[in-house]
PDB file of C-alpha atoms and ligand atoms in Angstrom:
ATOM      1  CA  ALA S  11     -85.546 102.088 -43.610  1.00 32.00           C
ATOM      2  CA  MET S  12     -82.755 104.610 -43.927  1.00 32.00           C
ATOM      3  CA  ALA S  13     -79.679 103.812 -45.924  1.00 35.00           C
ATOM      4  CA  ALA S  14     -76.574 103.123 -43.881  1.00 34.00           C
ATOM      5  CA  GLU S  15     -73.014 102.716 -45.043  1.00 40.00           C
ATOM      6  CA  ALA S  16     -69.875 101.449 -43.392  1.00 40.00           C
ATOM      7  CA  ALA S  17     -68.259 103.749 -40.846  1.00 39.00           C
ATOM      8  CA  ALA S  18     -65.667 106.072 -42.317  1.00 45.00           C
ATOM      9  CA  PRO S  19     -63.393 107.258 -39.508  1.00 46.00           C
ATOM     10  CA  GLY S  20     -61.159 110.189 -40.274  1.00 46.00           C
ATOM     11  CA  GLU S  21     -63.491 112.012 -42.643  1.00 47.00           C
ATOM     12  CA  ARG S  22     -63.578 115.337 -40.893  1.00 53.00           C
ATOM     13  CA  GLY S  23     -67.024 116.605 -40.003  1.00 62.00           C
ATOM     14  CA  ASP S  24     -68.702 113.620 -41.556  1.00 79.00           C
ATOM     15  CA  GLU S  25     -67.451 110.712 -39.501  1.00 91.00           C
ATOM     16  CA  ARG S  26     -70.155 108.180 -38.895  1.00 95.00           C
ATOM     17  CA  ILE S  27     -69.666 107.261 -35.279  1.00 96.00           C
ATOM     18  CA  VAL S  28     -72.667 104.918 -35.122  1.00 97.00           C
ATOM     19  CA  VAL S  29     -73.965 102.911 -38.047  1.00 97.00           C
ATOM     20  CA  VAL S  30     -76.849 100.539 -37.389  1.00 96.00           C
ATOM     21  CA  ASN S  31     -78.113  98.524 -40.296  1.00 95.00           C
ATOM     22  CA  ASN S  32     -81.318  96.458 -40.360  1.00 95.00           C
ATOM     23  CA  LEU S  33     -81.024  95.632 -36.683  1.00 95.00           C
ATOM     24  CA  HIS S  34     -83.260  93.006 -35.124  1.00 94.00           C
ATOM     25  CA  LYS S  35     -83.427  91.966 -31.484  1.00 94.00           C
ATOM     26  CA  THR S  36     -85.640  89.181 -30.240  1.00 94.00           C
ATOM     27  CA  TYR S  37     -85.594  88.291 -26.555  1.00 93.00           C
ATOM     28  CA  LEU S  38     -86.287  84.692 -25.780  1.00 88.00           C
ATOM     29  CA  LEU S  39     -88.905  84.495 -23.069  1.00 83.00           C
ATOM     30  CA  GLY S  40     -89.860  80.922 -22.267  1.00 83.00           C
ATOM     31  CA  VAL S  41     -90.747  79.357 -25.599  1.00 84.00           C
ATOM     32  CA  GLU S  42     -91.861  82.634 -27.154  1.00 87.00           C
ATOM     33  CA  GLY S  43     -89.734  85.371 -28.642  1.00 89.00           C
ATOM     34  CA  VAL S  44     -90.346  89.040 -27.852  1.00 90.00           C
ATOM     35  CA  ALA S  45     -89.431  91.182 -30.867  1.00 93.00           C
ATOM     36  CA  ALA S  46     -87.942  94.349 -29.358  1.00 95.00           C
ATOM     37  CA  LEU S  47     -86.391  95.683 -32.588  1.00 96.00           C
ATOM     38  CA  ARG S  48     -87.492  94.847 -36.102  1.00 95.00           C
ATOM     39  CA  GLY S  49     -85.211  96.236 -38.753  1.00 96.00           C
ATOM     40  CA  VAL S  50     -83.820  99.493 -37.314  1.00 96.00           C
ATOM     41  CA  SER S  51     -81.324 101.470 -39.400  1.00 97.00           C
ATOM     42  CA  LEU S  52     -79.687 104.625 -38.105  1.00 96.00           C
ATOM     43  CA  THR S  53     -76.568 106.717 -38.660  1.00 97.00           C
ATOM     44  CA  ILE S  54     -75.119 109.163 -36.133  1.00 97.00           C
ATOM     45  CA  ARG S  55     -72.259 111.482 -37.063  1.00 96.00           C
ATOM     46  CA  ARG S  56     -69.543 112.709 -34.727  1.00 95.00           C
ATOM     47  CA  GLY S  57     -70.655 115.757 -32.774  1.00 95.00           C
ATOM     48  CA  GLU S  58     -74.379 115.211 -33.227  1.00 96.00           C
ATOM     49  CA  PHE S  59     -76.787 115.462 -30.292  1.00 96.00           C
ATOM     50  CA  VAL S  60     -79.474 112.884 -30.933  1.00 96.00           C
ATOM     51  CA  MET S  61     -82.620 112.221 -28.920  1.00 94.00           C
ATOM     52  CA  LEU S  62     -84.648 109.083 -29.372  1.00 94.00           C
ATOM     53  CA  PHE S  63     -88.374 109.202 -28.657  1.00 91.00           C
ATOM     54  CA  GLY S  64     -90.838 106.346 -28.435  1.00 92.00           C
ATOM     55  CA  THR S  65     -93.481 104.573 -26.434  1.00 93.00           C
ATOM     56  CA  SER S  66     -92.595 102.588 -23.342  1.00 93.00           C
ATOM     57  CA  GLY S  67     -91.563  99.111 -24.449  1.00 93.00           C
ATOM     58  CA  GLY S  68     -90.767 100.438 -27.921  1.00 94.00           C
ATOM     59  CA  GLY S  69     -87.166  99.229 -27.866  1.00 95.00           C
ATOM     60  CA  LYS S  70     -85.205 102.388 -26.952  1.00 95.00           C
ATOM     61  CA  SER S  71     -83.189 100.797 -24.132  1.00 95.00           C
ATOM     62  CA  THR S  72     -82.582  97.712 -26.248  1.00 95.00           C
ATOM     63  CA  LEU S  73     -81.153  99.841 -29.057  1.00 96.00           C
ATOM     64  CA  LEU S  74     -78.932 101.817 -26.639  1.00 95.00           C
ATOM     65  CA  LYS S  75     -77.601  98.645 -25.058  1.00 94.00           C
ATOM     66  CA  ILE S  76     -76.700  97.194 -28.456  1.00 94.00           C
ATOM     67  CA  ILE S  77     -75.014 100.437 -29.581  1.00 95.00           C
ATOM     68  CA  GLY S  78     -73.194 100.442 -26.234  1.00 94.00           C
ATOM     69  CA  THR S  79     -72.066  96.848 -26.868  1.00 92.00           C
ATOM     70  CA  ILE S  80     -73.547  95.535 -23.631  1.00 89.00           C
ATOM     71  CA  ASP S  81     -76.044  93.446 -25.588  1.00 89.00           C
ATOM     72  CA  ARG S  82     -75.833  91.768 -28.976  1.00 88.00           C
ATOM     73  CA  PRO S  83     -78.157  91.910 -31.960  1.00 90.00           C
ATOM     74  CA  THR S  84     -80.139  88.896 -33.106  1.00 91.00           C
ATOM     75  CA  LYS S  85     -79.659  90.014 -36.704  1.00 91.00           C
ATOM     76  CA  GLY S  86     -78.173  92.985 -38.498  1.00 92.00           C
ATOM     77  CA  THR S  87     -74.931  94.920 -38.155  1.00 91.00           C
ATOM     78  CA  VAL S  88     -73.662  97.626 -35.824  1.00 95.00           C
ATOM     79  CA  SER S  89     -70.529  99.697 -36.135  1.00 95.00           C
ATOM     80  CA  VAL S  90     -69.442 101.921 -33.233  1.00 95.00           C
ATOM     81  CA  CYS S  91     -66.448 104.293 -33.340  1.00 93.00           C
ATOM     82  CA  GLY S  92     -65.105 102.449 -36.362  1.00 91.00           C
ATOM     83  CA  THR S  93     -65.370  98.993 -34.765  1.00 92.00           C
ATOM     84  CA  ARG S  94     -67.713  96.598 -36.476  1.00 91.00           C
ATOM     85  CA  ILE S  95     -69.591  94.537 -33.904  1.00 88.00           C
ATOM     86  CA  ALA S  96     -70.293  91.004 -35.041  1.00 77.00           C
ATOM     87  CA  PRO S  97     -71.829  88.138 -33.033  1.00 73.00           C
ATOM     88  CA  ALA S  98     -68.332  86.653 -32.818  1.00 79.00           C
ATOM     89  CA  THR S  99     -66.560  89.815 -31.610  1.00 84.00           C
ATOM     90  CA  PRO S 100     -64.753  88.727 -28.427  1.00 89.00           C
ATOM     91  CA  ASP S 101     -65.877  90.171 -25.096  1.00 90.00           C
ATOM     92  CA  ASP S 102     -62.452  91.613 -24.257  1.00 91.00           C
ATOM     93  CA  GLU S 103     -62.464  93.625 -27.493  1.00 90.00           C
ATOM     94  CA  LEU S 104     -65.890  95.024 -26.589  1.00 91.00           C
ATOM     95  CA  ALA S 105     -64.701  95.784 -23.056  1.00 89.00           C
ATOM     96  CA  LYS S 106     -61.747  97.759 -24.463  1.00 89.00           C
ATOM     97  CA  LEU S 107     -64.044  99.699 -26.769  1.00 91.00           C
ATOM     98  CA  ARG S 108     -66.328 100.574 -23.851  1.00 89.00           C
ATOM     99  CA  LEU S 109     -63.473 101.595 -21.582  1.00 86.00           C
ATOM    100  CA  ARG S 110     -61.752 103.781 -24.191  1.00 88.00           C
ATOM    101  CA  LYS S 111     -64.503 105.275 -26.284  1.00 92.00           C
ATOM    102  CA  LEU S 112     -67.928 104.982 -24.652  1.00 94.00           C
ATOM    103  CA  GLY S 113     -69.652 106.524 -21.667  1.00 91.00           C
ATOM    104  CA  PHE S 114     -72.949 105.404 -20.160  1.00 90.00           C
ATOM    105  CA  VAL S 115     -75.563 107.114 -18.021  1.00 90.00           C
ATOM    106  CA  PHE S 116     -78.692 105.250 -16.976  1.00 83.00           C
ATOM    107  CA  GLN S 117     -81.966 106.411 -15.468  1.00 80.00           C
ATOM    108  CA  THR S 118     -81.049 105.056 -12.047  1.00 80.00           C
ATOM    109  CA  PHE S 119     -77.872 106.590 -10.773  1.00 73.00           C
ATOM    110  CA  ASN S 120     -75.967 103.365  -9.915  1.00 87.00           C
ATOM    111  CA  LEU S 121     -73.037 104.977  -8.142  1.00 94.00           C
ATOM    112  CA  VAL S 122     -70.999 102.754  -5.833  1.00 95.00           C
ATOM    113  CA  ALA S 123     -72.539 103.364  -2.392  1.00 95.00           C
ATOM    114  CA  GLY S 124     -69.390 103.107  -0.281  1.00 94.00           C
ATOM    115  CA  MET S 125     -67.337 105.486  -2.423  1.00 97.00           C
ATOM    116  CA  THR S 126     -67.273 109.283  -2.480  1.00 97.00           C
ATOM    117  CA  ALA S 127     -68.271 111.218  -5.600  1.00 97.00           C
ATOM    118  CA  LEU S 128     -64.575 111.690  -6.397  1.00 97.00           C
ATOM    119  CA  GLU S 129     -63.763 107.981  -5.962  1.00 97.00           C
ATOM    120  CA  ASN S 130     -66.718 107.032  -8.164  1.00 96.00           C
ATOM    121  CA  VAL S 131     -65.511 109.343 -10.927  1.00 96.00           C
ATOM    122  CA  GLU S 132     -61.927 108.061 -10.608  1.00 96.00           C
ATOM    123  CA  MET S 133     -62.946 104.455 -11.176  1.00 92.00           C
ATOM    124  CA  PRO S 134     -62.908 104.373 -15.032  1.00 88.00           C
ATOM    125  CA  LEU S 135     -59.483 106.058 -15.045  1.00 91.00           C
ATOM    126  CA  THR S 136     -58.136 103.647 -12.452  1.00 91.00           C
ATOM    127  CA  LEU S 137     -59.352 100.762 -14.630  1.00 87.00           C
ATOM    128  CA  GLN S 138     -57.725 102.342 -17.691  1.00 85.00           C
ATOM    129  CA  GLY S 139     -54.506 102.705 -15.747  1.00 87.00           C
ATOM    130  CA  SER S 140     -52.888 105.239 -18.062  1.00 86.00           C
ATOM    131  CA  LEU S 141     -52.673 108.261 -15.725  1.00 92.00           C
ATOM    132  CA  SER S 142     -50.717 108.879 -12.534  1.00 94.00           C
ATOM    133  CA  PRO S 143     -52.744 109.339  -9.330  1.00 94.00           C
ATOM    134  CA  ALA S 144     -52.073 113.104  -9.445  1.00 95.00           C
ATOM    135  CA  GLU S 145     -53.212 113.411 -13.075  1.00 95.00           C
ATOM    136  CA  ARG S 146     -56.237 111.303 -12.277  1.00 95.00           C
ATOM    137  CA  ASN S 147     -57.167 113.497  -9.352  1.00 96.00           C
ATOM    138  CA  ALA S 148     -56.783 116.683 -11.426  1.00 96.00           C
ATOM    139  CA  ARG S 149     -58.935 115.324 -14.236  1.00 94.00           C
ATOM    140  CA  CYS S 150     -61.688 114.144 -11.879  1.00 96.00           C
ATOM    141  CA  THR S 151     -61.738 117.334  -9.866  1.00 97.00           C
ATOM    142  CA  SER S 152     -62.030 119.362 -13.042  1.00 94.00           C
ATOM    143  CA  ILE S 153     -64.955 117.377 -14.493  1.00 93.00           C
ATOM    144  CA  LEU S 154     -66.777 117.388 -11.135  1.00 95.00           C
ATOM    145  CA  ARG S 155     -66.422 121.179 -11.019  1.00 94.00           C
ATOM    146  CA  ARG S 156     -67.667 121.323 -14.603  1.00 89.00           C
ATOM    147  CA  VAL S 157     -70.956 119.659 -13.592  1.00 89.00           C
ATOM    148  CA  GLY S 158     -71.295 121.911 -10.559  1.00 90.00           C
ATOM    149  CA  MET S 159     -70.232 119.313  -7.990  1.00 94.00           C
ATOM    150  CA  GLY S 160     -66.948 120.890  -6.919  1.00 95.00           C
ATOM    151  CA  ASP S 161     -68.059 121.328  -3.318  1.00 96.00           C
ATOM    152  CA  ARG S 162     -69.589 117.856  -2.968  1.00 96.00           C
ATOM    153  CA  MET S 163     -66.674 115.706  -4.095  1.00 97.00           C
ATOM    154  CA  ASN S 164     -66.109 113.976  -0.780  1.00 97.00           C
ATOM    155  CA  HIS S 165     -69.747 113.096  -0.196  1.00 97.00           C
ATOM    156  CA  VAL S 166     -70.985 109.533  -0.612  1.00 97.00           C
ATOM    157  CA  PRO S 167     -74.086 108.977  -2.796  1.00 96.00           C
ATOM    158  CA  SER S 168     -76.506 108.733   0.162  1.00 96.00           C
ATOM    159  CA  GLN S 169     -75.505 112.301   1.101  1.00 96.00           C
ATOM    160  CA  LEU S 170     -76.429 113.617  -2.358  1.00 94.00           C
ATOM    161  CA  SER S 171     -79.783 114.479  -3.944  1.00 91.00           C
ATOM    162  CA  GLY S 172     -80.980 112.643  -7.068  1.00 88.00           C
ATOM    163  CA  GLY S 173     -79.934 115.506  -9.303  1.00 89.00           C
ATOM    164  CA  GLU S 174     -76.504 115.667  -7.682  1.00 92.00           C
ATOM    165  CA  GLN S 175     -76.032 111.912  -8.036  1.00 94.00           C
ATOM    166  CA  GLN S 176     -76.958 112.084 -11.702  1.00 90.00           C
ATOM    167  CA  ARG S 177     -74.418 114.886 -12.237  1.00 92.00           C
ATOM    168  CA  VAL S 178     -71.775 112.625 -10.656  1.00 95.00           C
ATOM    169  CA  THR S 179     -72.713 109.770 -13.012  1.00 94.00           C
ATOM    170  CA  ILE S 180     -72.385 112.169 -15.956  1.00 92.00           C
ATOM    171  CA  ALA S 181     -68.933 113.201 -14.671  1.00 93.00           C
ATOM    172  CA  ARG S 182     -67.997 109.527 -14.321  1.00 94.00           C
ATOM    173  CA  ALA S 183     -69.220 108.780 -17.851  1.00 92.00           C
ATOM    174  CA  MET S 184     -67.269 111.775 -19.230  1.00 89.00           C
ATOM    175  CA  VAL S 185     -63.997 111.584 -17.295  1.00 91.00           C
ATOM    176  CA  HIS S 186     -62.166 109.381 -19.807  1.00 88.00           C
ATOM    177  CA  GLU S 187     -63.294 111.731 -22.617  1.00 87.00           C
ATOM    178  CA  PRO S 188     -65.432 109.239 -24.531  1.00 92.00           C
ATOM    179  CA  ASP S 189     -66.215 109.755 -28.200  1.00 93.00           C
ATOM    180  CA  LEU S 190     -69.783 108.687 -27.608  1.00 95.00           C
ATOM    181  CA  LEU S 191     -71.917 109.303 -24.533  1.00 95.00           C
ATOM    182  CA  LEU S 192     -75.044 107.154 -24.300  1.00 96.00           C
ATOM    183  CA  LEU S 193     -77.791 108.129 -21.885  1.00 95.00           C
ATOM    184  CA  ASP S 194     -80.954 106.163 -21.189  1.00 95.00           C
ATOM    185  CA  GLU S 195     -83.624 108.475 -19.737  1.00 91.00           C
ATOM    186  CA  PRO S 196     -80.984 110.342 -17.698  1.00 89.00           C
ATOM    187  CA  THR S 197     -83.580 112.752 -16.323  1.00 88.00           C
ATOM    188  CA  GLY S 198     -86.305 110.146 -15.815  1.00 85.00           C
ATOM    189  CA  ASP S 199     -85.935 110.121 -12.033  1.00 83.00           C
ATOM    190  CA  LEU S 200     -85.328 113.875 -11.640  1.00 83.00           C
ATOM    191  CA  ASP S 201     -87.621 116.784 -10.835  1.00 86.00           C
ATOM    192  CA  SER S 202     -88.051 119.599 -13.378  1.00 90.00           C
ATOM    193  CA  ASN S 203     -85.317 121.837 -11.886  1.00 87.00           C
ATOM    194  CA  ASN S 204     -82.723 119.087 -11.939  1.00 84.00           C
ATOM    195  CA  THR S 205     -83.883 117.970 -15.387  1.00 88.00           C
ATOM    196  CA  GLU S 206     -83.155 121.472 -16.680  1.00 90.00           C
ATOM    197  CA  THR S 207     -79.718 121.548 -15.011  1.00 88.00           C
ATOM    198  CA  VAL S 208     -78.743 118.137 -16.372  1.00 86.00           C
ATOM    199  CA  MET S 209     -79.977 118.912 -19.908  1.00 91.00           C
ATOM    200  CA  LYS S 210     -78.040 122.185 -19.871  1.00 91.00           C
ATOM    201  CA  ILE S 211     -74.848 120.358 -18.850  1.00 89.00           C
ATOM    202  CA  LEU S 212     -75.352 117.770 -21.604  1.00 91.00           C
ATOM    203  CA  LEU S 213     -75.903 120.408 -24.297  1.00 93.00           C
ATOM    204  CA  GLU S 214     -72.806 122.308 -23.126  1.00 90.00           C
ATOM    205  CA  LEU S 215     -70.645 119.174 -23.133  1.00 88.00           C
ATOM    206  CA  ASN S 216     -71.836 118.521 -26.678  1.00 92.00           C
ATOM    207  CA  ARG S 217     -71.078 122.068 -27.856  1.00 93.00           C
ATOM    208  CA  GLU S 218     -67.850 122.675 -25.939  1.00 89.00           C
ATOM    209  CA  ARG S 219     -66.187 119.271 -26.107  1.00 86.00           C
ATOM    210  CA  GLY S 220     -67.864 117.889 -29.199  1.00 90.00           C
ATOM    211  CA  VAL S 221     -68.957 114.753 -27.388  1.00 92.00           C
ATOM    212  CA  THR S 222     -71.524 112.897 -29.489  1.00 96.00           C
TER     213      THR S 222
HETATM  214  P1  ADP Y 329     -88.107 100.990 -23.978  1.00 85.69           P
HETATM  215  O1  ADP Y 329     -86.743 101.279 -23.420  1.00 85.69           O
HETATM  216  O2  ADP Y 329     -88.386 101.749 -25.250  1.00 85.69           O
HETATM  217  O3  ADP Y 329     -89.180 101.179 -22.975  1.00 85.69           O
HETATM  218  P2  ADP Y 329     -87.148  98.233 -24.045  1.00 85.69           P
HETATM  219  O4  ADP Y 329     -86.015  98.225 -25.031  1.00 85.69           O
HETATM  220  O5  ADP Y 329     -86.798  98.226 -22.623  1.00 85.69           O
HETATM  221  O6  ADP Y 329     -88.138  99.440 -24.423  1.00 85.69           O
HETATM  222  O7  ADP Y 329     -88.057  96.965 -24.323  1.00 85.69           O
HETATM  223  C1  ADP Y 329     -88.505  96.599 -25.609  1.00 85.69           C
HETATM  224  C2  ADP Y 329     -89.310  95.297 -25.525  1.00 85.69           C
HETATM  225  O8  ADP Y 329     -88.435  94.218 -25.191  1.00 85.69           O
HETATM  226  C3  ADP Y 329     -90.385  95.299 -24.455  1.00 85.69           C
HETATM  227  O9  ADP Y 329     -91.474  94.577 -24.936  1.00 85.69           O
HETATM  228  C4  ADP Y 329     -89.731  94.591 -23.296  1.00 85.69           C
HETATM  229  O10 ADP Y 329     -90.690  93.945 -22.482  1.00 85.69           O
HETATM  230  C5  ADP Y 329     -88.844  93.582 -23.995  1.00 85.69           C
HETATM  231  N1  ADP Y 329     -87.633  93.266 -23.215  1.00 85.69           N
HETATM  232  C6  ADP Y 329     -86.663  94.130 -22.837  1.00 85.69           C
HETATM  233  N2  ADP Y 329     -85.672  93.508 -22.180  1.00 85.69           N
HETATM  234  C7  ADP Y 329     -86.025  92.200 -22.109  1.00 85.69           C
HETATM  235  C8  ADP Y 329     -85.407  91.016 -21.581  1.00 85.69           C
HETATM  236  N3  ADP Y 329     -84.222  91.072 -20.970  1.00 85.69           N
HETATM  237  N4  ADP Y 329     -86.069  89.844 -21.725  1.00 85.69           N
HETATM  238  C9  ADP Y 329     -87.254  89.786 -22.357  1.00 85.69           C
HETATM  239  N5  ADP Y 329     -87.879  90.846 -22.907  1.00 85.69           N
HETATM  240  C10 ADP Y 329     -87.284  92.046 -22.797  1.00 85.69           C
HETATM  241 MG1   MG Y 330     -86.103 102.062 -21.619  1.00 85.69          MG
END
């Protein structure tokens, strides 16, 4: 296992944004336990672009969900954006961390069906409640243009292709300028053209905006 130390926010260029130490996750399935993770240690620094490879069922999604604080470890410690996640960390603290600092993109696009692309992207900002409607609109329009969806903003998901929907989910995950963007097989449901487009956007967001 790799060595992992406590997160050290503020150290320029060397800030450990994710520190996972001896992480175990066992799912209880009936009377048996399924060991999804057995002692994973990992450190990710701010600005890194990290890809995780492994066999199907190898625990990749489990690890992402724990780093993203939407699931909890059975054993071990996780620190994300300077917040140490313990079994007793209250849900509202985790919800705040997710809303302020994390963005998620999953394999399936999971946009809200009855809302336009623009309304979908506005949702995290509306929940945050810190911007005026005009500021919100400007921010969302700009990020949608950035992912090449400027002329599709008023379309609902059913009027968009898979690749277009995934670009909208990336815009939604990026609109509140998260420190850490987590993506679980974001191109898994896309054809090779759209995979290339989406990967290009992700690499550019990493280089231009420093999103980890
Ligand atoms: P990957 O994303 O690498 O394909 P997963 O993290 O989804 O792997 O799954 C790791 C292991 O944990 C698999 O054996 C899977 O069947 C099991 N698993 C995942 N989620 C659950 C769950 N909610 N309940 C029980 N077992 C689960
Ligand atoms: Mg998976």
